[in-house]
Each structure stands twice: as C-alpha cells, then as structure tokens.
PDB file of C-alpha atoms in Angstrom:
ATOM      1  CA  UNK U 548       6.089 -43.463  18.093  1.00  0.00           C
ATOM      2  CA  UNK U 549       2.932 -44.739  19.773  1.00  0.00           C
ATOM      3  CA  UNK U 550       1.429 -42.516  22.570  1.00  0.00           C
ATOM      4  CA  UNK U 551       2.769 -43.833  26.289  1.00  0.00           C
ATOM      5  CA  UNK U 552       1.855 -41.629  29.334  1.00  0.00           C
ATOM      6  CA  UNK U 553       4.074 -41.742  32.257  1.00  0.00           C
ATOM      7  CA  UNK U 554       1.821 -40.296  35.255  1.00  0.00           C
ATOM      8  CA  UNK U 555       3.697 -38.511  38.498  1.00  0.00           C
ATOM      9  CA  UNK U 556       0.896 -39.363  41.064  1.00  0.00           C
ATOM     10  CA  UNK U 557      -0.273 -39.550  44.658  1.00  0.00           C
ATOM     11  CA  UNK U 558      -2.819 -36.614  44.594  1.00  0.00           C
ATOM     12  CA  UNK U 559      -6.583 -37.555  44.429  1.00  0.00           C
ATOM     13  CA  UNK U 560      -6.789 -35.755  40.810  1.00  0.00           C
ATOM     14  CA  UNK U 561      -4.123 -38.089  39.593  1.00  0.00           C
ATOM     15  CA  UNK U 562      -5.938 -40.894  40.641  1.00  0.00           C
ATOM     16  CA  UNK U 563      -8.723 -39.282  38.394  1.00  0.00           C
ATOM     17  CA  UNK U 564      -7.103 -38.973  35.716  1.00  0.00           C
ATOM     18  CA  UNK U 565      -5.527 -42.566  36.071  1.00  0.00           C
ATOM     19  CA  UNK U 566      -9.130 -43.531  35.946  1.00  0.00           C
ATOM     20  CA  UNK U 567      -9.955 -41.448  32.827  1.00  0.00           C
ATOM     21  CA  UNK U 568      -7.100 -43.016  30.652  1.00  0.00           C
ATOM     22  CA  UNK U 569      -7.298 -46.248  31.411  1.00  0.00           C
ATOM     23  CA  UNK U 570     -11.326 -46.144  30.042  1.00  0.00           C
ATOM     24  CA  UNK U 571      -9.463 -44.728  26.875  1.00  0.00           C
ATOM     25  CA  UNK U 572      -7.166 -47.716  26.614  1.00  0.00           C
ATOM     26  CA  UNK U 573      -4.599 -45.167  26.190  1.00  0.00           C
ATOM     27  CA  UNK U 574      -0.997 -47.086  27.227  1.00  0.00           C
ATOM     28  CA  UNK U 575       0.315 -45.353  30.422  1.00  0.00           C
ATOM     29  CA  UNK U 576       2.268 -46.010  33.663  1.00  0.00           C
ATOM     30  CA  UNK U 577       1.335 -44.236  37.043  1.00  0.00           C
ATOM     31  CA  UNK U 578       4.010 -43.386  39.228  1.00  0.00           C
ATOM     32  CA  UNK U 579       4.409 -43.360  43.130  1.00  0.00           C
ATOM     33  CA  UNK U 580       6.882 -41.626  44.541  1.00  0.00           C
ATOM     34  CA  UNK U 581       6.528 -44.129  47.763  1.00  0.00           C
ATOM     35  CA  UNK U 582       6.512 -42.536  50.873  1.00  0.00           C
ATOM     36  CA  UNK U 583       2.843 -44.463  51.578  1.00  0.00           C
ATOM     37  CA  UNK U 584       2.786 -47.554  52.828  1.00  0.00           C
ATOM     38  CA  UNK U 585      -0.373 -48.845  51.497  1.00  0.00           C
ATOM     39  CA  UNK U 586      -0.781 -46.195  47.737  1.00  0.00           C
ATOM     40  CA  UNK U 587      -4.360 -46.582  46.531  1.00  0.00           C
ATOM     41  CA  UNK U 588      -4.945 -49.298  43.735  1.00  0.00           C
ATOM     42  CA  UNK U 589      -4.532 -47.882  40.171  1.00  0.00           C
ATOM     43  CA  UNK U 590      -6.543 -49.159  36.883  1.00  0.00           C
ATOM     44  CA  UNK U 591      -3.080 -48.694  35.249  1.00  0.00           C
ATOM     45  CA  UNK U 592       0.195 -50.661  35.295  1.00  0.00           C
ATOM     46  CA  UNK U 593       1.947 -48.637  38.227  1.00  0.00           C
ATOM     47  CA  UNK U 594       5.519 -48.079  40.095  1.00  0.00           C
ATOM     48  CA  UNK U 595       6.666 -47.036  43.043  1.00  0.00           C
ATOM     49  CA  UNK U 596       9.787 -45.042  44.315  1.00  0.00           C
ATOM     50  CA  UNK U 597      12.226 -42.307  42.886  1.00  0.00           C
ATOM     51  CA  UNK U 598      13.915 -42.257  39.809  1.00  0.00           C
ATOM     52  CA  UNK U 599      17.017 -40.841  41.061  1.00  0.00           C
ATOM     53  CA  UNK U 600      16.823 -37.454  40.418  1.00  0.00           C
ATOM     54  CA  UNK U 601      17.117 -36.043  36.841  1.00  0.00           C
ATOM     55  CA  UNK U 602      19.174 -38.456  35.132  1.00  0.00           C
ATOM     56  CA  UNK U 603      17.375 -41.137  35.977  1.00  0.00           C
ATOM     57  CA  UNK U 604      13.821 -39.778  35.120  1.00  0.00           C
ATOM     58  CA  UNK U 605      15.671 -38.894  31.830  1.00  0.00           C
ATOM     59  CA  UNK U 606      16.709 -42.386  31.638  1.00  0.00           C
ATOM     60  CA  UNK U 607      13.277 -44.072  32.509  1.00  0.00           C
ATOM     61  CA  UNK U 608      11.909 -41.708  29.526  1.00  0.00           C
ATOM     62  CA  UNK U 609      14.294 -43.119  27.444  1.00  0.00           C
ATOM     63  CA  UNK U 610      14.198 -46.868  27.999  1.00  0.00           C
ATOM     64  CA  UNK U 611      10.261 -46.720  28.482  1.00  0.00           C
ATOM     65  CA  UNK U 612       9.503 -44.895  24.972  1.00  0.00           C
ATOM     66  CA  UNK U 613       7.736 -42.172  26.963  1.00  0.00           C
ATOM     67  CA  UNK U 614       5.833 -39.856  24.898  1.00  0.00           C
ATOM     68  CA  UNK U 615       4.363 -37.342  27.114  1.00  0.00           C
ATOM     69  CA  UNK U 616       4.596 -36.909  30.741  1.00  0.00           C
ATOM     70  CA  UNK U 617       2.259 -35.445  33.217  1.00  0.00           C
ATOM     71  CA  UNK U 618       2.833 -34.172  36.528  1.00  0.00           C
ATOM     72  CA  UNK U 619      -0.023 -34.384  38.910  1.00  0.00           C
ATOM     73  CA  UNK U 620       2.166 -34.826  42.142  1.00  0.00           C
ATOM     74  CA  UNK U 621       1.390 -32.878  44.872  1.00  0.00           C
ATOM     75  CA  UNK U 622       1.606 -28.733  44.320  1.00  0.00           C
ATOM     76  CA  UNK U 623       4.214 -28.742  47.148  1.00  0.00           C
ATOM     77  CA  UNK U 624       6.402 -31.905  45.415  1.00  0.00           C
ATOM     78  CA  UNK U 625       8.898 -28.957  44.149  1.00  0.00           C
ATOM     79  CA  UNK U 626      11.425 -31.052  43.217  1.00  0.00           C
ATOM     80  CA  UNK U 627       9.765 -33.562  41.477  1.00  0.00           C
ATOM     81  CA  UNK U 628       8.343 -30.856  39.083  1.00  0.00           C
ATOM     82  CA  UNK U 629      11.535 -29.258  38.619  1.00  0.00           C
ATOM     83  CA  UNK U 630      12.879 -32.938  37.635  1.00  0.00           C
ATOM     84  CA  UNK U 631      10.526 -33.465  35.141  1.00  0.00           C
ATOM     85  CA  UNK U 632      10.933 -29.714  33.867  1.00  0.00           C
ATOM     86  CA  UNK U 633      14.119 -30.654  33.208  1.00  0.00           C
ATOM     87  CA  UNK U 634      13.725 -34.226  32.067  1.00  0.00           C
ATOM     88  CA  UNK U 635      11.016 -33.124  29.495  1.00  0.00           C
ATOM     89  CA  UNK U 636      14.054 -30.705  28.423  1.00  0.00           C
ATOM     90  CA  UNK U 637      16.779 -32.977  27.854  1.00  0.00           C
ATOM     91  CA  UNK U 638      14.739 -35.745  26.033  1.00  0.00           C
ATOM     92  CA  UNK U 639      12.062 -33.667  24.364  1.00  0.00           C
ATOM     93  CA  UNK U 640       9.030 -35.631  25.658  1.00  0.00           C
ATOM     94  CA  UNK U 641       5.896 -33.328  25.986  1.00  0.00           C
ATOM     95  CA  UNK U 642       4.779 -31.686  29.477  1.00  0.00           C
ATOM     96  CA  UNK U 643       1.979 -30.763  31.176  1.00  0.00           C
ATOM     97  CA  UNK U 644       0.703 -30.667  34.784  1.00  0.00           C
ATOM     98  CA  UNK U 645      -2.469 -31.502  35.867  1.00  0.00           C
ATOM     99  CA  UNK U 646      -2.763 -28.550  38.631  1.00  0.00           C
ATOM    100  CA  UNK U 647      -4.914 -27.758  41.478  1.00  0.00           C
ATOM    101  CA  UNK U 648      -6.355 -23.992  41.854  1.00  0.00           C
ATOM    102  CA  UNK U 649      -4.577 -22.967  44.836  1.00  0.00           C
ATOM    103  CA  UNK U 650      -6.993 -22.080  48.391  1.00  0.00           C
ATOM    104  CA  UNK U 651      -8.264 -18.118  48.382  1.00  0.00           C
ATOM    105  CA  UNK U 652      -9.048 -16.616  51.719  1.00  0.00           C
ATOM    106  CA  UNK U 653     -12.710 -16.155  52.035  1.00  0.00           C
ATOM    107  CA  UNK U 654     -15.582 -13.864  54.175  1.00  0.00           C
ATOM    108  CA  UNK U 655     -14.992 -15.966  57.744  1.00  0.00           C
ATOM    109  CA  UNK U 656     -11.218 -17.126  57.547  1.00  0.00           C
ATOM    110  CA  UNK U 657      -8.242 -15.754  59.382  1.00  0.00           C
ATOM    111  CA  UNK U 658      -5.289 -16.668  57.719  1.00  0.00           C
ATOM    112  CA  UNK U 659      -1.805 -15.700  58.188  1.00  0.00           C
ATOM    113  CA  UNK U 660       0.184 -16.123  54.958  1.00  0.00           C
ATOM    114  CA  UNK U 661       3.825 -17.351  55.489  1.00  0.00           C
ATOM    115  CA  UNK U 662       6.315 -18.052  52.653  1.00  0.00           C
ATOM    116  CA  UNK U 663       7.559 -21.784  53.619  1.00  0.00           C
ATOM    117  CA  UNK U 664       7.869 -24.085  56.600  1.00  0.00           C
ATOM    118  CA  UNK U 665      10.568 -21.879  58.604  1.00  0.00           C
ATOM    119  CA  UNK U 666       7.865 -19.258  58.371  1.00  0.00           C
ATOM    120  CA  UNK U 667       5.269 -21.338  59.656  1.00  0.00           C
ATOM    121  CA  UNK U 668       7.375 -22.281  62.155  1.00  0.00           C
ATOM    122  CA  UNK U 669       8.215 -18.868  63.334  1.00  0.00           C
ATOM    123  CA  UNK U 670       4.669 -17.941  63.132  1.00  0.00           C
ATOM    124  CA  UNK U 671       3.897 -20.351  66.471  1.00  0.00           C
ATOM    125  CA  UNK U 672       6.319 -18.300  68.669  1.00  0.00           C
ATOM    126  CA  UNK U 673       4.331 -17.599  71.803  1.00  0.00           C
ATOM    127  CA  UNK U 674       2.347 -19.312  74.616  1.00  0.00           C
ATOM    128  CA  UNK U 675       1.140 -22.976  74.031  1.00  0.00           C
ATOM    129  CA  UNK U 676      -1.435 -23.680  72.073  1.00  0.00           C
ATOM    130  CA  UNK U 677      -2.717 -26.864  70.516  1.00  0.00           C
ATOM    131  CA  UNK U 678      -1.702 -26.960  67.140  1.00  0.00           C
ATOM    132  CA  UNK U 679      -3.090 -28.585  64.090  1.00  0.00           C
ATOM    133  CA  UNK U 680      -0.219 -30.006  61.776  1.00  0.00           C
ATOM    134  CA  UNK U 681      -1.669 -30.901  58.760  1.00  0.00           C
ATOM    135  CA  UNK U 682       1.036 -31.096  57.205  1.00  0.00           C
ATOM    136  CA  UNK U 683       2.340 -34.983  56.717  1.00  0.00           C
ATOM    137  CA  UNK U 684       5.099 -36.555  58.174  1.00  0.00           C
ATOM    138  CA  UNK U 685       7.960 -34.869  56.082  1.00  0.00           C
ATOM    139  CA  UNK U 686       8.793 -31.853  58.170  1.00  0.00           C
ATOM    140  CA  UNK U 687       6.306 -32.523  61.322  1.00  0.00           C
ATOM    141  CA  UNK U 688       9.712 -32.675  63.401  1.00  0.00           C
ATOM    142  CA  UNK U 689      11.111 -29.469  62.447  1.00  0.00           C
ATOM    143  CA  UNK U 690       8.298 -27.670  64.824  1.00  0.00           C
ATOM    144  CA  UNK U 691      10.190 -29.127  67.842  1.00  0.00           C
ATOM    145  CA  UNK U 692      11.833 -25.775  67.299  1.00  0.00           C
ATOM    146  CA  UNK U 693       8.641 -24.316  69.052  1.00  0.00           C
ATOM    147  CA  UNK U 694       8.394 -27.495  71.764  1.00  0.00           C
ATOM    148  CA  UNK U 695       6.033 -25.347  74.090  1.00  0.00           C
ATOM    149  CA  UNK U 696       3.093 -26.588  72.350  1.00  0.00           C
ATOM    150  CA  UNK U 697       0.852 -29.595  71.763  1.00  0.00           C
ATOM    151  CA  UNK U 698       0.479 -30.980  68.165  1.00  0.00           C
ATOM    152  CA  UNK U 699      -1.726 -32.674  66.682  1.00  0.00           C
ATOM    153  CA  UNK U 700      -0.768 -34.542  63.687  1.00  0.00           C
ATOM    154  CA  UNK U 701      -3.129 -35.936  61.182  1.00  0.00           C
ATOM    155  CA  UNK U 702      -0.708 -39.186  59.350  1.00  0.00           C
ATOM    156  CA  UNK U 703      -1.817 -41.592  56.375  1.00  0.00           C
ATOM    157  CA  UNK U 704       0.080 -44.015  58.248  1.00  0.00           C
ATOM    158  CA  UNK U 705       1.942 -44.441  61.550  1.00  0.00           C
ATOM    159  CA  UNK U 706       5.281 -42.917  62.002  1.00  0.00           C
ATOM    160  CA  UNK U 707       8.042 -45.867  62.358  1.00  0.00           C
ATOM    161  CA  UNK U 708       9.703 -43.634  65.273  1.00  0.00           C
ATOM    162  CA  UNK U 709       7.938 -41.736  67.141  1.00  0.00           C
ATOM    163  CA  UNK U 710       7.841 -37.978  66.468  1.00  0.00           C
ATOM    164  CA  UNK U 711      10.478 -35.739  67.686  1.00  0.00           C
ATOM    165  CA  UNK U 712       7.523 -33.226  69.518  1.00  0.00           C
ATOM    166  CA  UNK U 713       7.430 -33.138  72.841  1.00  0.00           C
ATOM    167  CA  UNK U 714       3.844 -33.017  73.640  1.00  0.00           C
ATOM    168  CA  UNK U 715       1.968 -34.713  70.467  1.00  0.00           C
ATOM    169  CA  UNK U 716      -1.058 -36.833  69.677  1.00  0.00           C
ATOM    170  CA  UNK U 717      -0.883 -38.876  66.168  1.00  0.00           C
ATOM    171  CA  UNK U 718      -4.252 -39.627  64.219  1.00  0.00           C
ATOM    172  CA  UNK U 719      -3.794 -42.366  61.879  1.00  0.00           C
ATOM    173  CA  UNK U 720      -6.463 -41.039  58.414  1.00  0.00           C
ATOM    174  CA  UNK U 721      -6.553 -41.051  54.962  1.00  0.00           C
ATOM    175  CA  UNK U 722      -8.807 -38.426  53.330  1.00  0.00           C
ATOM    176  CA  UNK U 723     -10.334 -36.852  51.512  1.00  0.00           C
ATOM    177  CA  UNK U 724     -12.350 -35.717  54.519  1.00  0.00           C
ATOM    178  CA  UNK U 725     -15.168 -33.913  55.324  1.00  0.00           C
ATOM    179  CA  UNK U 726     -16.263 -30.964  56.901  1.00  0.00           C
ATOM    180  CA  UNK U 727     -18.143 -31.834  59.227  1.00  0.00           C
ATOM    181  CA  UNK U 728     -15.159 -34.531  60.761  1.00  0.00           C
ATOM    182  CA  UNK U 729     -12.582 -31.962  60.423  1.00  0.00           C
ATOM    183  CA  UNK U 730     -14.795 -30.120  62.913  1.00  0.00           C
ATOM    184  CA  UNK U 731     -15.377 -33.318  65.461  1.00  0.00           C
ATOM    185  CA  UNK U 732     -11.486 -33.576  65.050  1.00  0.00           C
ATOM    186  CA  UNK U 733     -10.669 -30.139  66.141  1.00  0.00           C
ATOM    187  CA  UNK U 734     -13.196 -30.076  68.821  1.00  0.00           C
ATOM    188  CA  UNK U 735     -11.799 -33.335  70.209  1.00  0.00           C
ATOM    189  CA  UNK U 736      -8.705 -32.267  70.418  1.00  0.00           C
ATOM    190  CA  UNK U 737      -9.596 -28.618  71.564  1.00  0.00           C
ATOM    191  CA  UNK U 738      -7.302 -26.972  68.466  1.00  0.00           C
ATOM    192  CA  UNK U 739      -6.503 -24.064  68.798  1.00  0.00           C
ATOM    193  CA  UNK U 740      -4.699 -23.112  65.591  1.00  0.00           C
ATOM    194  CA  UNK U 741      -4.435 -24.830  62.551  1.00  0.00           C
ATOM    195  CA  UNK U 742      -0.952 -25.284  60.007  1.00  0.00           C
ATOM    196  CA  UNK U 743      -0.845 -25.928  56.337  1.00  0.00           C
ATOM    197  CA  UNK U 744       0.138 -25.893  52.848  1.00  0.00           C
ATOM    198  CA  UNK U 745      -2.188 -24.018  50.653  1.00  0.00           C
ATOM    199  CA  UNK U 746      -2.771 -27.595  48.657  1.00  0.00           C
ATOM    200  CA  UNK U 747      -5.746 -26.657  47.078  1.00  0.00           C
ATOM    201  CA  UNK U 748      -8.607 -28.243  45.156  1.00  0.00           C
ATOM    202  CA  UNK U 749     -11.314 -29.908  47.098  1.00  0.00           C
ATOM    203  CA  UNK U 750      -9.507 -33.375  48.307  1.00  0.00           C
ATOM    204  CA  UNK U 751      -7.904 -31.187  51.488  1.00  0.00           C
ATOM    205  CA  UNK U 752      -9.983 -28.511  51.355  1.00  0.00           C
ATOM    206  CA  UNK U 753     -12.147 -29.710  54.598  1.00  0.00           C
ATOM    207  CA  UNK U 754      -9.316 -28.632  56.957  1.00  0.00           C
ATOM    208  CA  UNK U 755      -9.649 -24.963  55.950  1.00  0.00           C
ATOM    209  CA  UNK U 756     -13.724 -25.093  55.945  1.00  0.00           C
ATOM    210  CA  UNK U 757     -13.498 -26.409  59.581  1.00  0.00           C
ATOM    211  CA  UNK U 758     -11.970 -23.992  60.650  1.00  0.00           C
ATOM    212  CA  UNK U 759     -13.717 -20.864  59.421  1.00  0.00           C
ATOM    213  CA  UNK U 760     -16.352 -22.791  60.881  1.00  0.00           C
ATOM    214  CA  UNK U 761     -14.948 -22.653  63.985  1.00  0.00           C
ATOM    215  CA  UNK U 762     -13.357 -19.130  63.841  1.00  0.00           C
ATOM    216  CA  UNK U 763     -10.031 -20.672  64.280  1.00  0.00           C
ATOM    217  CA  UNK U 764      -6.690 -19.113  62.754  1.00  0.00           C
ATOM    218  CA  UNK U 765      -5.105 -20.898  60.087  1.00  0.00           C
ATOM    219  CA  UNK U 766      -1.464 -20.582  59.041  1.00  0.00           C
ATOM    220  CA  UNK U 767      -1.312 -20.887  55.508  1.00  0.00           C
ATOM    221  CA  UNK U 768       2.063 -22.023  53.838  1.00  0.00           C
ATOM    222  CA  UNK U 769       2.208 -20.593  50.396  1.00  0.00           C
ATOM    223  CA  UNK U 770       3.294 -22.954  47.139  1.00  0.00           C
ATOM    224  CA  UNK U 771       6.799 -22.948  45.989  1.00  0.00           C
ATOM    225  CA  UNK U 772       7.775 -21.731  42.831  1.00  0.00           C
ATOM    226  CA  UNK U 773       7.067 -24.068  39.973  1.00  0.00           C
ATOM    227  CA  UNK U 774       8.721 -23.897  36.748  1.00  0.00           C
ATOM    228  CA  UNK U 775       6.696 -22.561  33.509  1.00  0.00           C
ATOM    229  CA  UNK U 776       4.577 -25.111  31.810  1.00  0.00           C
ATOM    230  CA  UNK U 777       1.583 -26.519  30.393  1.00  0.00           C
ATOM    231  CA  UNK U 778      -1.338 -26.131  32.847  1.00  0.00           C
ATOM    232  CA  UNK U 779      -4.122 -27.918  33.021  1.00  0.00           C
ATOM    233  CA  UNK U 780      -7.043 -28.039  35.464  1.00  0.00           C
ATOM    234  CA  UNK U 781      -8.965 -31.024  35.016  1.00  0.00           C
ATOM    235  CA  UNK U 782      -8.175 -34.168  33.945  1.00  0.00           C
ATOM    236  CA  UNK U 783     -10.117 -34.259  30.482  1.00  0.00           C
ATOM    237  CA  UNK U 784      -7.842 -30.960  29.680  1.00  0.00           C
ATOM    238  CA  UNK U 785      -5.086 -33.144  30.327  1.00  0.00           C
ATOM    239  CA  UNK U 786      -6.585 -35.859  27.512  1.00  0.00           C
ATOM    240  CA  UNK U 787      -7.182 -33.072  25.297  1.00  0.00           C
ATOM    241  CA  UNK U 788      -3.663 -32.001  25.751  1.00  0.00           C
ATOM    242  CA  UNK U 789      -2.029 -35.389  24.908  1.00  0.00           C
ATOM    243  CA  UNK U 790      -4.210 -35.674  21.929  1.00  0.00           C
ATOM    244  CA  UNK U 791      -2.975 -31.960  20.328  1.00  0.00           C
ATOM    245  CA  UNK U 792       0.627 -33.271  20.711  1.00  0.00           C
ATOM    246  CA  UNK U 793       1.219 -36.446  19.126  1.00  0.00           C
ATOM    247  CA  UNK U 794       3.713 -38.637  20.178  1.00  0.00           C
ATOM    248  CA  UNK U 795       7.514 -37.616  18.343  1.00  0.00           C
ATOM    249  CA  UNK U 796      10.664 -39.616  18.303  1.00  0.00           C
ATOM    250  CA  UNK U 797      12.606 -36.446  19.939  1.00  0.00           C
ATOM    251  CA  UNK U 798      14.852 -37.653  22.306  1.00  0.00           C
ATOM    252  CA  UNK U 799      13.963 -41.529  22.927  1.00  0.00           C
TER     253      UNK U 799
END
C-alpha cells in the first residue's frame, strides 16, 4: 500500500504542514470540516464538511486507501479527535496529531483558569463590563446567560442571524493577528475583560499578549481531554513520523 495522508485541518499549522507535503509530492487530501465560508486555498487536493461521525470517517479511510491520518484540527475540535481516535482503531490506519503547546501564564497576565464554556460563563457574573469573546461563533450565544454586558465578538465571517446578545458589536477578521492590533482593538472598543480558549501556539497568541499589555484580565478556558496518541509539534515531526510507519494493508 502506497503512502496517502488524509489531513484534519483548519488551524494555521495544518496549513503548514499542507504546504510541507505537497513540496514532497507525498499523495494526501486536506480536510475542512466547513464551518468557514471562504477556507484558505490548499497546495493539496482538499474537502470540505463532516464525515458523519465515526462510521463514516471509518468509511472514507476505507474507500480512500488511507494510510496514515493526521489530526491538526483545532486543540478544542474534541470530537473530531476522538473520531479519528477511534477511526484509526477500527481500520488500523496510523495516527498522529500535529499539536500546539498549550498558552502558560506569564510575569504580567491575570488569568482566571475555568474548566469549559459554562465556567467561563459563570466567571462574568457581576456588573457590566465589555467583554472580549474570542471565542468564534460556535457558543458566542450561550453568554446571553450573562445579558448585562457588552460583547465584543471577533468572527472570520458574518453571522447569518444576528447574535442572540443583547448588547454586541461583531468584527468581521481573519488572523493570525498581531499585537499591536489586538491592542488598537481593545482600546477601540474600551474592553474590559477578555474570554478564551487556551488555543495555543503563536497563530492566536496576540489576543493574550494584548492584554498583559494592557493589564487586562483574561479568562482562560482550559483544553478538553484528548485521547492518547502520537504527538507531534511541528510539522517536519509529523513527516518524520509518516516516514517511520510505512503504509500497511491493516484495515483498508
């Protein structure tokens, strides 16, 4: 069995590493899980949606001739990691993830460390404030729970409907940003606390700069748990990986 990659993108390393394999003429597919409207151009053949949970990633292994898969999806795509856990299981495909270092409080920052989102949201209980929600679009309505503050939420692309927060402002980015905007953004929008998932890396890591900068408070959401797997912090560990596991017929 020939080597074939199948990629689980979206985060700015997977986009490296997309880069990195295709100048090895290695075969591989990328794979969006398409919840952006407009994904960033890959150099490799590339798809876009869900599988269909479990079976169908199992099945897409199967009828591809998949011989390792990586997971560089974001660190907070739980279930997306667990379905590949389990894919790589059932069909015997090699896997690895190409992971970010998570964020480590630093001399300057004032973080408060909450387990999930319900944390994060009880966290905000208290007077209005104007709140950083750097958090995507995914669970930016659950704060209406606190509605006695102003949000500001940071979107790669316009919500369809608008958001379900009373007071709100939407700014429509795409990062990776920079330090030095992050600042202008807060100070723009007079922020008074900032919310978000310890992502890691350096892609999102201008957020949590700006803010020590600033002397703002940051709640930090901590990572889910991730099953046990192959690790691997840069993208040419990742190549080195694939070539110490050859391609088997296990499975497809």
């Amino acid at each position: 069995m020939t080597q074939n990659l199948l990629i689980l993108g979206g985060t700015t390393e997977a986009s490296a590493l997309a880069k990195l394999v295709a100048a090895t003429g290695l075969k591989a597919t990328f794979s969006y899980a398409g919840r952006v409207a407009n994904p960033k151009v890959q150099p490799l053949p590339t798809r876009e949606g869900g599988f269909g949970g479990v079976e169908g990633l199992v099945q897409y292994i199967r009828d591809h001739n998949i011989s390792h898969v990586i997971d560089a999806t974001h660190p907070f795509a739980a279930q997306m990691s667990w379905n590949a856990f389990e894919a790589s299981k059932q069909t015997g495909v090699a896997l690895a993830a190409l992971t970010r270092p998570a964020w480590q409080p630093v001399a300057g920052d004032n973080w408060q460390v909450v387990p999930d989102m319900a944390g994060a949201i009880a966290a905000l209980e208290g007077p209005s404030q104007r709140v950083m929600l750097a958090l995507g679009r995914l669970h930016m309505n659950d704060f209406a729970a606190q509605p006695q503050h102003h949000y500001v939420l940071r979107l790669v692309d316009a919500p369809e409907d608008a958001p379900a927060l009373p007071k709100h402002t939407v700014v429509v980015a795409r990062g990776p940003f920079d330090v030095e905007g992050d600042i202008a953004l807060f100070k723009e929008h007079d922020v008074d606390v900032v919310v978000c998932k310890n992502a890691g890396g350096t892609g999102a890591a201008a957020k949590i700069h700006a803010a020590r900068a600033l002397g703002l408070p940051v709640i930090m959401i901590d990572r889910p748990k991730l099953p046990a797997r192959v690790d691997c912090a840069t993208p040419e560990a990742v190549l080195k990986w694939v070539n110490a596991h050859p391609a088997t017929d296990r499975g497809v």
